[in-house]
XYZ file of C-alpha atoms in Angstrom:
611
model
C 0.000 0.000 0.000
C 1.392 3.341 -1.054
C 1.678 6.244 1.400
C 4.494 8.594 2.368
C 4.585 9.540 6.058
C 5.558 6.967 8.682
C 6.442 9.390 11.481
C 5.257 12.999 11.681
C 6.984 15.624 13.823
C 4.667 17.896 15.807
C 6.420 21.260 16.304
C 5.946 22.811 19.722
C 6.248 26.358 18.424
C 4.069 27.673 15.631
C 5.477 28.014 12.139
C 2.275 29.154 10.490
C -0.399 31.747 11.003
C -3.203 29.221 11.169
C -2.124 26.791 13.886
C -4.403 26.848 16.922
C -1.761 27.530 19.566
C -4.121 26.624 22.384
C -3.684 23.051 21.186
C -0.519 21.663 22.777
C 0.059 17.985 21.957
C 2.292 16.304 24.542
C 3.833 13.971 21.956
C 6.783 14.991 19.797
C 5.787 12.625 17.025
C 2.848 10.798 15.555
C 4.651 7.498 15.126
C 3.761 4.243 13.333
C 1.459 5.964 10.883
C -0.253 3.845 8.243
C -2.266 4.245 5.070
C -5.335 5.036 7.191
C -5.006 6.587 10.649
C -7.997 6.693 12.977
C -8.221 9.174 15.866
C -10.425 7.827 18.675
C -11.405 9.251 22.039
C -14.191 10.839 24.082
C -15.781 14.115 23.040
C -13.520 17.145 23.449
C -10.394 15.004 23.776
C -8.458 16.824 21.034
C -9.042 14.616 17.986
C -10.361 17.331 15.685
C -7.890 19.887 16.985
C -4.954 17.653 16.126
C -6.482 17.022 12.718
C -6.697 20.751 11.991
C -3.255 21.276 13.548
C -1.771 18.883 10.965
C -3.706 20.572 8.165
C -2.456 23.994 9.266
C 1.269 23.281 9.168
C 2.956 25.155 6.328
C 5.721 22.555 6.086
C 5.854 18.942 7.172
C 8.767 17.477 9.128
C 8.496 13.716 8.794
C 10.191 10.365 8.387
C 9.042 8.700 5.142
C 7.600 5.210 4.966
C 10.284 3.980 2.554
C 13.295 4.907 4.729
C 13.938 4.638 8.462
C 15.665 7.940 9.220
C 16.295 6.975 12.853
C 18.256 3.985 11.603
C 20.035 6.126 8.986
C 21.069 8.615 11.646
C 22.469 5.837 13.843
C 24.430 4.368 10.914
C 26.004 7.713 10.033
C 26.888 8.419 13.673
C 28.407 4.950 14.050
C 30.498 5.292 10.873
C 31.774 8.741 11.854
C 32.659 7.504 15.336
C 34.607 4.541 13.936
C 36.418 6.761 11.420
C 37.321 9.351 14.053
C 38.825 6.650 16.261
C 40.939 5.458 13.338
C 42.316 8.983 12.806
C 42.254 10.324 16.365
C 45.976 9.702 17.123
C 47.158 11.608 14.084
C 48.107 15.205 14.834
C 46.691 17.750 12.439
C 43.779 15.616 11.180
C 41.178 18.078 12.514
C 42.662 20.808 10.328
C 42.956 18.508 7.287
C 39.459 16.943 7.551
C 37.535 19.290 9.885
C 34.103 18.117 8.714
C 34.891 14.641 10.064
C 34.874 16.099 13.580
C 31.744 18.229 13.088
C 28.944 16.786 15.243
C 26.297 18.651 13.229
C 27.032 16.616 10.092
C 24.805 13.758 11.328
C 21.434 13.965 9.489
C 18.359 14.705 11.647
C 15.695 12.066 12.082
C 13.230 13.892 9.851
C 13.088 15.560 6.467
C 11.342 18.772 5.557
C 9.043 19.368 2.595
C 11.188 22.390 1.710
C 14.230 20.159 1.115
C 14.562 17.342 -1.435
C 16.668 15.069 0.826
C 17.415 14.581 4.514
C 19.432 17.573 5.739
C 23.204 16.917 5.864
C 23.022 13.709 3.802
C 24.798 15.426 0.906
C 27.494 16.634 3.326
C 28.099 13.092 4.542
C 28.372 11.789 0.970
C 30.854 14.586 0.111
C 32.947 13.584 3.128
C 32.906 9.945 1.997
C 33.922 11.045 -1.510
C 36.885 12.853 -0.021
C 37.896 9.927 2.204
C 37.654 7.543 -0.760
C 39.361 9.838 -3.299
C 42.828 9.229 -4.747
C 44.065 12.560 -3.357
C 46.167 11.924 -0.257
C 45.759 14.297 2.696
C 48.305 17.103 2.517
C 50.809 17.015 5.363
C 54.481 18.018 5.198
C 55.447 15.750 8.091
C 56.584 12.472 6.525
C 55.614 10.312 9.492
C 52.095 11.764 9.752
C 51.749 11.488 5.966
C 52.476 7.742 6.064
C 50.102 7.192 8.986
C 47.351 9.095 7.175
C 47.889 7.088 4.025
C 47.864 3.738 5.861
C 44.798 4.680 7.903
C 42.946 5.706 4.772
C 43.900 2.441 3.030
C 42.552 0.337 5.899
C 39.268 2.305 5.933
C 38.822 2.461 2.158
C 36.649 -0.643 1.671
C 34.196 0.307 4.424
C 34.082 3.910 3.187
C 33.251 2.951 -0.402
C 30.629 0.430 0.750
C 28.946 2.923 3.071
C 29.004 5.636 0.386
C 27.185 3.270 -2.019
C 24.577 2.548 0.652
C 23.926 6.250 1.273
C 23.721 7.042 -2.445
C 21.111 4.265 -2.813
C 19.143 5.738 0.103
C 19.322 9.230 -1.409
C 17.756 7.939 -4.629
C 14.633 6.989 -2.675
C 13.799 10.652 -2.139
C 12.152 12.785 -4.836
C 13.497 16.155 -5.857
C 10.735 17.765 -3.830
C 7.973 16.504 -1.564
C 4.662 18.182 -2.282
C 1.412 17.296 -0.561
C -2.128 18.259 -1.472
C -4.181 18.471 1.712
C -7.896 17.774 1.428
C -10.069 18.557 4.444
C -13.667 17.357 4.716
C -15.315 18.943 7.779
C -18.444 17.772 9.583
C -20.247 20.769 8.086
C -20.917 19.199 4.688
C -23.753 18.262 2.344
C -24.915 18.164 -1.271
C -28.141 20.137 -0.863
C -27.778 23.628 -2.387
C -28.346 26.514 -0.013
C -30.458 29.581 -0.922
C -28.494 32.105 -2.944
C -25.987 29.539 -4.137
C -23.395 30.608 -1.553
C -21.048 28.027 -0.044
C -21.822 28.991 3.547
C -20.295 25.750 4.834
C -16.899 26.710 3.419
C -17.135 30.301 4.653
C -18.042 29.120 8.149
C -15.234 26.533 8.210
C -12.643 29.084 7.087
C -13.807 31.647 9.618
C -13.814 29.199 12.531
C -10.625 27.277 11.843
C -8.518 28.865 9.097
C -9.087 32.596 9.370
C -6.942 34.803 7.094
C -5.255 31.757 5.658
C -3.440 31.427 2.370
C -4.916 28.186 1.117
C -1.747 26.981 -0.549
C -2.104 23.271 -1.361
C -5.164 23.125 0.933
C -8.488 22.021 -0.539
C -11.509 22.237 1.791
C -14.441 20.300 0.334
C -17.888 20.646 1.900
C -19.977 19.150 -0.923
C -21.632 22.415 -1.898
C -18.887 22.862 -4.529
C -20.001 19.676 -6.287
C -22.265 21.321 -8.846
C -19.708 23.869 -10.077
C -16.850 21.323 -10.031
C -18.758 18.787 -12.140
C -19.962 21.497 -14.527
C -16.454 22.913 -14.959
C -14.999 19.481 -15.730
C -17.742 18.456 -18.139
C -17.179 21.705 -20.065
C -13.406 21.291 -19.929
C -10.883 19.432 -22.073
C -10.783 15.680 -22.638
C -8.693 14.921 -19.529
C -11.158 16.772 -17.291
C -14.138 15.058 -18.881
C -12.369 11.720 -18.336
C -12.096 12.455 -14.611
C -15.880 12.749 -14.340
C -16.344 9.656 -16.500
C -14.038 7.654 -14.208
C -15.865 8.905 -11.148
C -19.274 7.996 -12.586
C -17.943 4.497 -13.311
C -16.657 4.206 -9.726
C -20.064 5.196 -8.306
C -21.880 2.794 -10.614
C -19.721 -0.193 -9.658
C -19.510 0.612 -5.926
C -23.079 1.594 -5.093
C -25.448 0.970 -8.005
C -24.770 -2.652 -9.019
C -22.945 -1.613 -12.193
C -25.876 0.301 -13.702
C -24.832 3.240 -15.864
C -24.684 6.468 -13.903
C -24.454 10.045 -15.124
C -23.996 13.254 -13.145
C -25.839 16.174 -14.755
C -25.360 19.803 -13.582
C -28.790 21.189 -14.477
C -29.394 24.933 -14.309
C -33.167 24.877 -14.705
C -34.952 27.445 -12.588
C -31.650 28.923 -11.447
C -31.327 26.256 -8.749
C -27.938 24.920 -9.878
C -28.783 21.404 -8.737
C -26.714 18.346 -9.622
C -28.887 15.498 -10.938
C -28.092 11.778 -11.133
C -29.309 9.382 -13.842
C -29.049 5.725 -12.741
C -29.675 3.036 -15.346
C -33.170 3.383 -16.758
C -34.494 5.231 -13.716
C -35.784 8.755 -14.026
C -33.031 11.246 -13.269
C -33.341 12.810 -9.827
C -31.661 15.639 -7.930
C -28.631 14.243 -6.154
C -30.057 15.062 -2.744
C -32.799 12.506 -3.449
C -30.166 9.780 -3.154
C -29.762 8.222 0.295
C -27.984 10.404 2.837
C -25.264 7.776 3.206
C -24.567 7.733 -0.534
C -24.373 11.534 -0.509
C -21.767 11.366 2.254
C -19.670 8.839 0.328
C -19.792 11.082 -2.739
C -18.519 14.041 -0.696
C -15.675 11.972 0.798
C -14.518 10.370 -2.463
C -15.082 12.959 -5.210
C -12.100 15.234 -4.297
C -9.719 12.316 -4.763
C -10.762 11.927 -8.386
C -10.023 15.619 -8.951
C -6.412 15.049 -7.808
C -5.516 11.642 -9.273
C -1.726 12.144 -9.420
C -1.112 14.182 -6.272
C 0.444 13.069 -2.990
C -2.758 13.445 -0.996
C -3.174 13.859 2.749
C -6.909 13.384 3.277
C -8.464 14.575 6.547
C -12.070 13.598 7.309
C -14.111 14.532 10.359
C -16.541 11.831 11.513
C -16.738 9.787 8.259
C -19.454 7.606 9.809
C -22.071 10.379 9.657
C -25.220 8.896 8.032
C -23.345 5.684 7.103
C -24.567 2.292 8.247
C -21.766 -0.289 8.855
C -22.024 -1.716 5.324
C -21.226 1.661 3.763
C -18.498 2.232 6.355
C -16.858 -0.973 5.114
C -17.085 0.206 1.490
C -15.438 3.481 2.503
C -12.562 1.705 4.316
C -12.060 -0.653 1.355
C -11.816 2.370 -0.920
C -9.436 4.334 1.321
C -7.082 1.391 1.948
C -6.849 0.486 -1.733
C -3.988 1.617 -3.989
C -6.348 3.314 -6.422
C -4.854 6.740 -5.712
C -1.173 5.973 -5.227
C 0.310 8.106 -2.458
C -2.895 8.661 -0.518
C -2.736 8.863 3.275
C -5.856 9.304 5.378
C -6.536 10.763 8.833
C -9.986 10.249 10.381
C -11.662 11.296 13.607
C -14.425 8.985 14.783
C -16.747 7.917 17.596
C -17.801 4.787 15.696
C -17.142 1.395 17.247
C -18.173 -0.050 13.868
C -15.128 1.530 12.218
C -12.906 -0.027 14.901
C -14.543 -3.395 14.301
C -14.114 -3.089 10.528
C -10.484 -1.986 10.882
C -9.598 -5.514 12.079
C -10.175 -6.725 8.519
C -7.662 -4.358 6.913
C -3.894 -4.036 6.882
C -2.173 -0.684 7.278
C -4.602 0.954 9.697
C -3.259 2.715 12.794
C -5.351 3.702 15.802
C -4.543 6.706 18.018
C -6.303 7.120 21.360
C -6.811 10.636 22.752
C -7.063 11.844 26.321
C -7.276 15.365 27.731
C -5.817 16.484 31.065
C -5.887 19.914 32.712
C -2.626 21.292 34.035
C -2.024 21.195 37.769
C -2.145 24.801 38.910
C -4.134 27.207 41.058
C -5.249 29.234 38.039
C -8.987 29.649 37.483
C -8.535 28.911 33.776
C -6.267 25.923 33.285
C -4.501 24.931 30.099
C -5.466 21.537 28.683
C -2.874 18.981 27.660
C -3.743 16.443 24.991
C -2.187 12.983 25.151
C -2.051 10.954 21.951
C -1.157 7.253 22.159
C -0.713 4.810 19.308
C -2.656 1.719 20.327
C -4.194 -1.498 19.053
C -7.675 -1.670 17.569
C -8.179 -4.703 19.846
C -7.685 -2.583 22.985
C -10.922 -2.749 24.972
C -10.116 0.639 26.548
C -11.013 2.221 23.196
C -14.555 0.894 23.455
C -14.837 2.054 27.049
C -13.733 5.560 25.999
C -16.425 5.535 23.327
C -19.055 4.464 25.876
C -19.553 1.024 24.283
C -20.815 -1.738 26.574
C -21.013 -5.484 25.998
C -24.679 -4.969 25.167
C -23.702 -2.579 22.348
C -21.795 -5.092 20.246
C -21.473 -8.812 19.637
C -17.982 -10.100 20.222
C -17.936 -12.094 17.005
C -20.373 -12.021 14.141
C -21.406 -15.688 14.366
C -20.858 -18.850 16.399
C -20.502 -22.519 15.515
C -21.943 -24.853 18.152
C -20.379 -28.313 18.465
C -20.733 -31.093 21.033
C -17.198 -31.075 22.425
C -13.493 -30.466 21.994
C -12.868 -33.139 19.359
C -15.674 -31.761 17.159
C -14.046 -28.319 17.463
C -10.584 -29.663 16.564
C -11.788 -31.495 13.458
C -14.111 -28.766 12.163
C -11.522 -26.038 12.737
C -9.089 -28.053 10.592
C -11.668 -28.725 7.869
C -12.495 -25.008 7.699
C -8.813 -24.074 7.551
C -8.190 -26.433 4.620
C -11.367 -25.411 2.817
C -10.682 -21.662 3.101
C -7.094 -22.097 1.905
C -8.278 -23.945 -1.206
C -11.789 -22.731 -2.006
C -12.464 -19.603 -0.007
C -12.545 -16.147 -1.546
C -11.471 -14.811 1.842
C -9.798 -16.236 4.942
C -11.966 -15.746 8.031
C -10.331 -15.884 11.450
C -11.563 -17.662 14.541
C -12.483 -15.338 17.446
C -12.590 -12.417 15.054
C -15.172 -13.411 12.452
C -16.602 -16.490 14.210
C -16.250 -18.456 17.439
C -16.862 -22.024 18.601
C -19.226 -22.950 21.440
C -19.098 -26.459 22.999
C -22.560 -27.401 24.225
C -21.687 -30.874 25.646
C -24.323 -33.213 24.268
C -27.527 -33.297 26.298
C -26.851 -29.822 27.722
C -28.274 -28.469 24.479
C -31.736 -28.903 26.027
C -31.072 -26.102 28.532
C -30.768 -23.365 25.901
C -33.650 -21.076 25.039
C -34.338 -22.627 21.657
C -35.205 -26.004 23.289
C -35.812 -25.435 27.002
C -39.468 -25.264 28.028
C -38.721 -23.862 31.486
C -39.922 -20.387 32.437
C -36.438 -18.815 32.272
C -34.155 -20.788 29.940
C -30.622 -19.594 29.089
C -31.184 -16.950 26.413
C -28.730 -17.682 23.615
C -29.518 -14.401 21.809
C -28.253 -12.386 24.799
C -25.082 -14.422 25.153
C -23.733 -14.769 21.635
C -24.434 -14.032 18.024
C -26.192 -15.985 15.260
C -25.348 -19.682 15.589
C -24.891 -22.737 13.387
C -25.346 -25.992 15.312
C -23.788 -29.370 14.420
C -25.023 -32.510 16.182
C -24.096 -36.192 16.173
C -26.604 -38.493 14.527
C -27.823 -39.804 17.925
C -30.344 -42.444 16.926
C -33.432 -42.448 19.155
C -33.502 -38.678 19.677
C -35.595 -37.867 16.655
C -37.897 -35.466 18.478
C -34.964 -33.270 19.515
C -33.479 -33.305 15.998
C -36.825 -32.350 14.493
C -37.234 -29.503 16.970
C -33.715 -28.162 16.271
C -34.273 -28.316 12.527
C -37.627 -26.554 12.903
C -36.109 -23.720 14.954
C -32.718 -23.300 13.269
C -33.550 -24.308 9.692
C -30.494 -24.352 7.434
C -28.337 -23.348 10.413
C -28.644 -26.897 11.793
C -26.729 -29.948 10.563
C -27.063 -33.531 11.762
C -24.096 -35.743 10.954
C -24.791 -38.555 8.482
C -22.199 -40.655 10.311
C -22.651 -41.499 13.974
C -19.808 -39.348 15.391
C -17.377 -36.669 14.191
C -14.448 -39.162 14.096
C -16.255 -41.211 11.486
C -15.792 -38.329 9.008
C -12.102 -39.201 8.701
C -11.064 -40.446 5.271
C -9.571 -43.970 5.064
C -6.131 -42.565 4.228
C -6.061 -40.269 7.271
C -7.508 -42.976 9.523
C -4.722 -45.439 8.618
C -2.000 -42.786 8.949
C -3.328 -41.849 12.390
C -3.241 -45.481 13.566
C 0.360 -45.788 12.331
C 1.328 -42.682 14.328
C 0.710 -44.808 17.467
C 3.479 -47.103 16.176
C 0.884 -49.749 15.381
C 0.836 -51.456 11.973
C -2.552 -52.225 10.367
C -3.160 -55.502 8.596
C -1.038 -55.897 5.486
C -2.578 -54.671 2.232
C -5.733 -53.593 4.033
C -8.193 -51.557 1.979
C -11.181 -49.880 3.547
C -13.876 -47.469 2.460
C -15.466 -44.850 4.629
C -18.865 -46.424 4.033
C -17.637 -49.498 5.915
C -17.208 -47.582 9.181
C -19.623 -44.690 8.670
C -22.183 -46.241 11.011
C -19.786 -48.183 13.262
C -18.321 -47.290 16.633
C -14.868 -46.344 15.407
C -12.794 -47.739 18.298
C -14.345 -51.186 17.994
C -14.061 -51.059 14.181
C -10.307 -50.324 14.333
C -9.666 -53.131 16.815
C -11.674 -55.763 14.899
C -11.163 -54.791 11.251
C -7.914 -52.849 10.923
C -5.451 -54.159 13.544
C -3.712 -57.530 13.427
C -5.337 -60.103 15.733
C -3.752 -60.044 19.175
C -2.410 -56.503 18.833
C -1.141 -55.109 22.160
C -2.587 -51.703 21.335
C -6.362 -51.291 21.331
C -8.415 -48.216 20.454
C -11.937 -49.114 21.584
C -13.517 -48.106 24.866
C -16.104 -50.376 26.530
C -18.825 -48.526 24.619
C -17.058 -49.216 21.340
C -16.176 -45.590 20.698
C -12.574 -44.329 20.718
C -10.483 -44.095 23.873
C -8.928 -40.679 24.535
C -10.675 -38.936 21.664
C -8.799 -35.600 22.004
C -5.396 -37.269 21.627
C -6.593 -39.262 18.612
C -8.046 -36.078 17.089
C -4.789 -34.117 17.468
C -2.841 -36.910 15.765
C -5.456 -37.217 13.021
C -5.567 -33.535 12.074
C -1.767 -33.518 11.676
C -2.331 -35.810 8.665
C -4.977 -33.575 7.063
C -3.232 -31.121 4.754
C -5.378 -30.914 1.614
C -8.932 -31.194 0.350
C -8.092 -34.705 -0.878
C -7.506 -35.743 2.739
C -11.104 -34.834 3.631
C -14.088 -37.131 3.176
C -16.973 -35.951 1.030
C -19.171 -35.174 4.058
C -16.324 -33.244 5.730
C -16.021 -31.113 2.587
C -19.785 -30.492 2.548
C -19.747 -29.375 6.199
C -16.798 -27.040 5.585
C -18.612 -25.568 2.577
C -21.801 -24.953 4.587
C -19.914 -23.359 7.469
C -17.852 -21.161 5.158
C -21.014 -19.839 3.469
C -22.550 -19.216 6.891
C -19.485 -17.294 8.162
C -19.167 -15.298 4.946
C -22.819 -14.263 5.034
C -22.469 -13.050 8.637
C -19.310 -11.040 7.893
C -20.392 -9.138 4.782
């Protein structure tokens, strides 16, 4: 994923006329930045102020994502220290090579958008050129001359190698870093205001960016949409192509691929943008759903700047968006569609935090405000910003989210016991690796629940007592798998009636009987027991048999010291047998037909619950 800033320096003193100096971040850096960076915290904790603080900076001091400047600085300092020690006993060296002993030659751990390369890097390379050159240091004293020459010869290989490394690093930096900053405030919408004035923009500038030169700053409120589309449609081919590309994006993302046209109609002097979708009658754009309007506002500016290095700042992107549209927005922002795009969001949405688990290159920053300790009646607030994990429960607590607000996973798979869980987990893993469009993770997208056989009757979907255990309050939508259990037909019928296609009754008598003949024989051998010579079995031959008794009577040599059957005929120590068995399951071919069918059903169930 392409983005530029990995670590962003936050200057303590203002270098621009538009920084809000009442905002004093305690951190020196925003570190471990990603493609998308989410600012989370309670109301009035400083999220929006930091966002506008970053927007307001005239220049950016930062460490780029493609080069670790902290590491570069340490390498330069280490090389200079080693070189100084090699020369330190030679009188007159400081006058011959003074730059070698200049502590300021070490590059800083940030670069500035006003400079093409890290400061001092060129000076270091010039020093290395001198140390590696054929010109010997000038010194009239013969003894010092020889020492200088010998010292230089011993250092030459390391000097040339390090110079090549620095030159390669320098090539990573462009001639000039330029960023286009796009700010989308909460004050936004597509509905034209009376008089055609962009009052949202005027209000935003007055409140946050008063008397500002808007160099490389693009504030988009949505009210500009009509004039922007009109200007591009009346422009040259490249500008018309931008609108065409954007219409195609909207059609594919939100309107099932139906043709879509944006029409800036001027009828009645209303200057309203209309949308024509497929064969539907064209409608004013504000007749589209509010969520779709919000997505248009947040995505359209990117299409107007397709080749720029964009820093996109959005306040509360979740406004009017249900979780499905929030996912579409995150998918769009984390894609590489716009090259060097980097995004900064403020949010109160636990849904965005939940969705962020499904994406790489998302960083979460938690905000907290503290008042200074003083006797003053008006105290200065300090704002703490901490890079944290999106799995940190403290984030949800700060947002006021309780257990009752969210389900911990989106679906659950109910199985009788541990061996069922071990086998089905393995079957799902193999199936997803070979057939799945997406890999779903246990305890993120789904969880297992072991209901222990007859205990299933105590849950609300079967229990006839006055206050059964309410499964809906405890966990999310479930899929239940049961053994065949002959003689319990009434229970099976009831479960199927209540759960429908979210209930599966094994065709074989127990989960172990799903094992393919190949895996079954390999598992028996792992106990250092040899089956009968040239034995050939089919799964149908043990599908309805107690597996322990079947192994002892049909697969092992008569009189074998090792037996597998318990008194009931089922397997002894089922968990140990299961762990050995799943170690021999590595491909779809190792799974029986019924095991593949179960994995397919469960995958479809998990996918449907995580869309």
